[in-house]
Short mmCIF file of C-alpha atoms in Angstrom, two decimals:
data_model
loop_
_atom_site.label_atom_id
_atom_site.label_comp_id
_atom_site.label_asym_id
_atom_site.label_seq_id
_atom_site.Cartn_x
_atom_site.Cartn_y
_atom_site.Cartn_z
CA ILE A 1 0.00 0.00 0.00
CA PHE A 2 2.69 2.48 1.00
CA LEU A 3 5.04 1.58 -1.84
CA GLY A 4 2.46 1.31 -4.62
CA PHE A 5 3.64 -2.26 -5.24
CA GLU A 6 3.19 -3.40 -8.84
CA VAL A 7 4.26 -6.71 -10.39
CA HIS A 8 4.78 -7.35 -14.11
CA GLY A 9 5.04 -10.85 -15.56
CA THR A 10 3.54 -13.16 -12.91
CA GLN A 11 2.01 -15.18 -15.77
CA ARG A 12 5.56 -16.30 -16.62
CA VAL A 13 6.00 -18.20 -13.33
CA PRO A 14 5.66 -21.97 -13.84
CA GLU A 15 2.88 -23.25 -11.57
CA LYS A 16 4.72 -26.41 -10.62
CA GLY A 17 8.01 -28.20 -11.01
CA PRO A 18 11.48 -27.21 -9.81
CA LEU A 19 12.26 -23.52 -10.12
CA ILE A 20 15.20 -21.27 -9.25
CA VAL A 21 14.04 -17.73 -8.54
CA ALA A 22 17.07 -15.50 -9.16
CA ALA A 23 16.75 -11.83 -8.26
CA ASN A 24 18.76 -8.67 -7.82
CA HIS A 25 19.45 -7.72 -4.21
CA ARG A 26 19.63 -4.13 -2.98
CA ARG A 27 17.55 -4.15 0.20
CA PHE A 28 17.23 -6.31 3.27
CA PHE A 29 13.55 -6.94 2.44
CA ASP A 30 14.11 -8.11 -1.15
CA PRO A 31 13.27 -11.74 -0.30
CA VAL A 32 9.87 -10.53 0.97
CA PHE A 33 9.22 -8.38 -2.11
CA VAL A 34 10.24 -11.14 -4.54
CA SER A 35 8.17 -13.70 -2.63
CA MET A 36 5.17 -11.36 -2.93
CA ALA A 37 5.73 -11.17 -6.70
CA VAL A 38 6.15 -14.91 -7.32
CA PRO A 39 2.93 -16.87 -6.70
CA ARG A 40 4.74 -19.91 -5.29
CA ARG A 41 6.30 -20.62 -1.92
CA VAL A 42 9.98 -19.78 -2.27
CA ARG A 43 12.65 -21.27 0.02
CA TRP A 44 15.52 -18.80 0.25
CA MET A 45 19.25 -19.31 0.67
CA ALA A 46 20.73 -16.83 3.17
CA LYS A 47 24.17 -16.15 4.57
CA LYS A 48 24.79 -18.11 7.74
CA GLU A 49 25.58 -14.93 9.68
CA LEU A 50 21.84 -14.21 9.77
CA PHE A 51 21.19 -17.41 11.73
CA ARG A 52 22.33 -16.12 15.11
CA PHE A 53 20.39 -15.48 18.26
CA PRO A 54 17.75 -14.04 18.39
CA PHE A 55 16.94 -14.30 14.65
CA ALA A 56 17.82 -17.93 13.84
CA ARG A 57 14.39 -19.34 14.71
CA PHE A 58 12.68 -16.62 12.71
CA PHE A 59 14.70 -17.37 9.56
CA TYR A 60 14.15 -21.13 9.90
CA PHE A 61 10.42 -20.47 10.43
CA LEU A 62 10.36 -18.59 7.12
CA GLY A 63 11.87 -21.63 5.39
CA THR A 64 15.24 -19.99 4.83
CA PHE A 65 18.38 -22.10 5.09
CA PRO A 66 21.97 -21.01 5.77
CA VAL A 67 24.87 -20.81 3.33
CA ASP A 68 28.44 -20.86 4.61
CA ARG A 69 29.90 -18.56 1.97
CA LYS A 70 33.45 -18.82 3.29
CA GLY A 71 33.38 -22.58 3.87
CA GLY A 72 32.26 -23.52 0.36
CA GLY A 73 28.56 -23.98 1.06
CA ARG A 74 28.38 -27.72 0.32
CA ALA A 75 25.53 -28.30 2.80
CA ALA A 76 23.54 -25.47 1.24
CA LEU A 77 24.20 -26.88 -2.23
CA ARG A 78 22.84 -30.27 -1.11
CA THR A 79 19.79 -28.62 0.46
CA ALA A 80 19.15 -26.58 -2.70
CA LEU A 81 19.43 -29.62 -4.98
CA ASN A 82 17.14 -31.63 -2.67
CA LEU A 83 14.50 -28.88 -2.71
CA LEU A 84 14.62 -28.77 -6.50
CA ALA A 85 14.42 -32.58 -6.70
CA GLU A 86 11.20 -32.24 -4.66
CA GLU A 87 9.96 -29.78 -7.34
CA ARG A 88 10.01 -26.77 -5.04
CA ALA A 89 11.00 -23.16 -5.73
CA LEU A 90 14.42 -22.01 -4.55
CA GLY A 91 15.26 -18.34 -4.06
CA ILE A 92 18.80 -17.12 -4.59
CA PHE A 93 20.60 -13.86 -5.20
CA PRO A 94 23.23 -14.44 -7.92
CA GLU A 95 25.36 -11.56 -6.59
CA GLY A 96 25.70 -13.40 -3.28
CA THR A 97 25.00 -10.31 -1.20
CA ARG A 98 23.24 -6.97 -1.30
CA ARG A 99 24.67 -4.68 -3.96
CA LYS A 100 25.61 -1.23 -2.80
CA GLU A 101 24.25 1.79 -4.68
CA GLY A 102 26.51 2.61 -7.61
CA ALA A 103 28.42 -0.70 -7.51
CA SER A 104 28.59 -2.79 -10.66
CA PRO A 105 26.66 -6.07 -10.58
CA GLU A 106 28.93 -9.09 -10.29
CA ALA A 107 27.60 -12.65 -10.36
CA LYS A 108 28.82 -15.53 -8.23
CA SER A 109 28.71 -18.94 -9.93
CA GLY A 110 26.39 -20.67 -7.42
CA THR A 111 23.16 -20.04 -9.32
CA ALA A 112 24.62 -21.46 -12.52
CA VAL A 113 26.06 -24.50 -10.71
CA ILE A 114 22.70 -25.30 -9.11
CA ALA A 115 20.81 -24.75 -12.37
CA ALA A 116 23.20 -26.92 -14.40
CA ARG A 117 23.20 -29.75 -11.84
CA SER A 118 19.44 -29.73 -11.21
CA GLY A 119 18.14 -28.96 -14.68
CA ALA A 120 15.68 -26.52 -13.05
CA PRO A 121 14.72 -23.40 -14.99
CA VAL A 122 15.94 -20.04 -13.68
CA LEU A 123 13.29 -17.36 -13.28
CA PRO A 124 14.91 -13.90 -13.48
CA VAL A 125 13.28 -11.28 -11.23
CA PHE A 126 14.17 -7.60 -10.97
CA ALA A 127 13.01 -5.47 -8.03
CA GLY A 128 13.19 -1.81 -8.98
CA LYS A 129 13.86 1.26 -6.92
CA ILE A 130 11.52 2.08 -4.05
CA PRO A 131 10.13 5.56 -4.68
CA GLY A 132 10.51 8.13 -1.93
CA PRO A 133 7.56 9.93 -0.35
CA ALA A 134 7.54 12.78 -2.89
CA ALA A 135 7.72 10.32 -5.79
CA ARG A 136 4.85 8.31 -4.28
CA LEU A 137 2.77 11.47 -4.13
CA ARG A 138 3.49 11.91 -7.87
CA GLY A 139 2.15 8.39 -8.45
CA GLU A 140 5.40 6.48 -8.89
CA LYS A 141 5.26 2.83 -7.87
CA PHE A 142 7.63 0.17 -6.61
CA ARG A 143 7.80 -2.32 -9.47
CA VAL A 144 8.96 -5.91 -9.66
CA TYR A 145 9.52 -7.50 -13.06
CA VAL A 146 9.38 -11.26 -13.64
CA GLY A 147 11.21 -12.43 -16.76
CA ASN A 148 10.88 -15.52 -18.89
CA PRO A 149 12.29 -18.72 -17.36
CA MET A 150 15.67 -19.64 -18.80
CA THR A 151 17.52 -22.93 -18.83
CA ILE A 152 21.20 -23.51 -18.26
CA ASP A 153 22.79 -26.22 -20.35
CA ASN A 154 23.46 -29.18 -18.04
CA THR A 155 26.74 -29.81 -19.85
CA VAL A 156 28.16 -26.52 -18.54
CA ARG A 157 31.19 -27.46 -16.45
CA GLY A 158 34.17 -25.81 -14.85
CA ARG A 159 34.79 -22.44 -13.32
CA GLU A 160 34.79 -20.53 -16.60
CA GLY A 161 31.61 -22.20 -17.91
CA HIS A 162 29.75 -21.54 -14.68
CA ARG A 163 31.01 -17.95 -14.61
CA ARG A 164 29.71 -17.28 -18.15
CA ALA A 165 26.32 -18.83 -17.31
CA ALA A 166 26.10 -16.82 -14.06
CA ASP A 167 26.95 -13.61 -15.91
CA GLU A 168 24.19 -14.33 -18.42
CA ILE A 169 21.65 -14.92 -15.62
CA LEU A 170 22.59 -11.61 -14.01
CA ARG A 171 22.48 -9.81 -17.36
CA VAL A 172 18.92 -11.04 -17.93
CA ILE A 173 17.86 -9.98 -14.41
CA TYR A 174 19.12 -6.43 -14.91
#
C-alpha cells in the first residue's frame, strides 16, 4: 500500500516443477518483495551470519536455510538440490549479497552450478527502486519484473563455464 507495489510478468512463473528464482538484491527486504511477486512458496538461501540469536528461529520459520559462503557452502548446495528434486521453488541472489548503490553487478557462480546440476529453470526477477515519499505522491510505484524462465545447459562445467552462465543470468535480471 505504501510503496504502490506493482508486479509485471507473474504469468511467466511456472505453476509447478522445480524452479530457481534468481533476483537482484539491494535491500534487506528483497526476499519478501520477490516472494510477494512470485505466486509460489519460495525457500531462500541466506548467509549463515543471519542465523544467530535471536533471529535464527525466525529465519528457519520462514523456510530460509543457511549458506556458509566462506566454507564452500556444500551443505547449502545439497539442500538446494534436494529442494529442487522435490519440485520446489528455490530463491537465490546471484550476486551473493546486497549490492551497494553505484556498484557494478557481479555474479557468483552458485546459481549457474545449481541450475546446471538440477536442470531446473531459472526465473529472473528484478526489483526496482523504491520511490521516496515525494515520488509516491506523484504516483510512482515500486515495481517488480518477472522475466521468462531460462535454462542452463546441463553440460556446462568448470569455473569458466559456470562464470559465463552466471553472468548471463545476471544480465537477464538487470
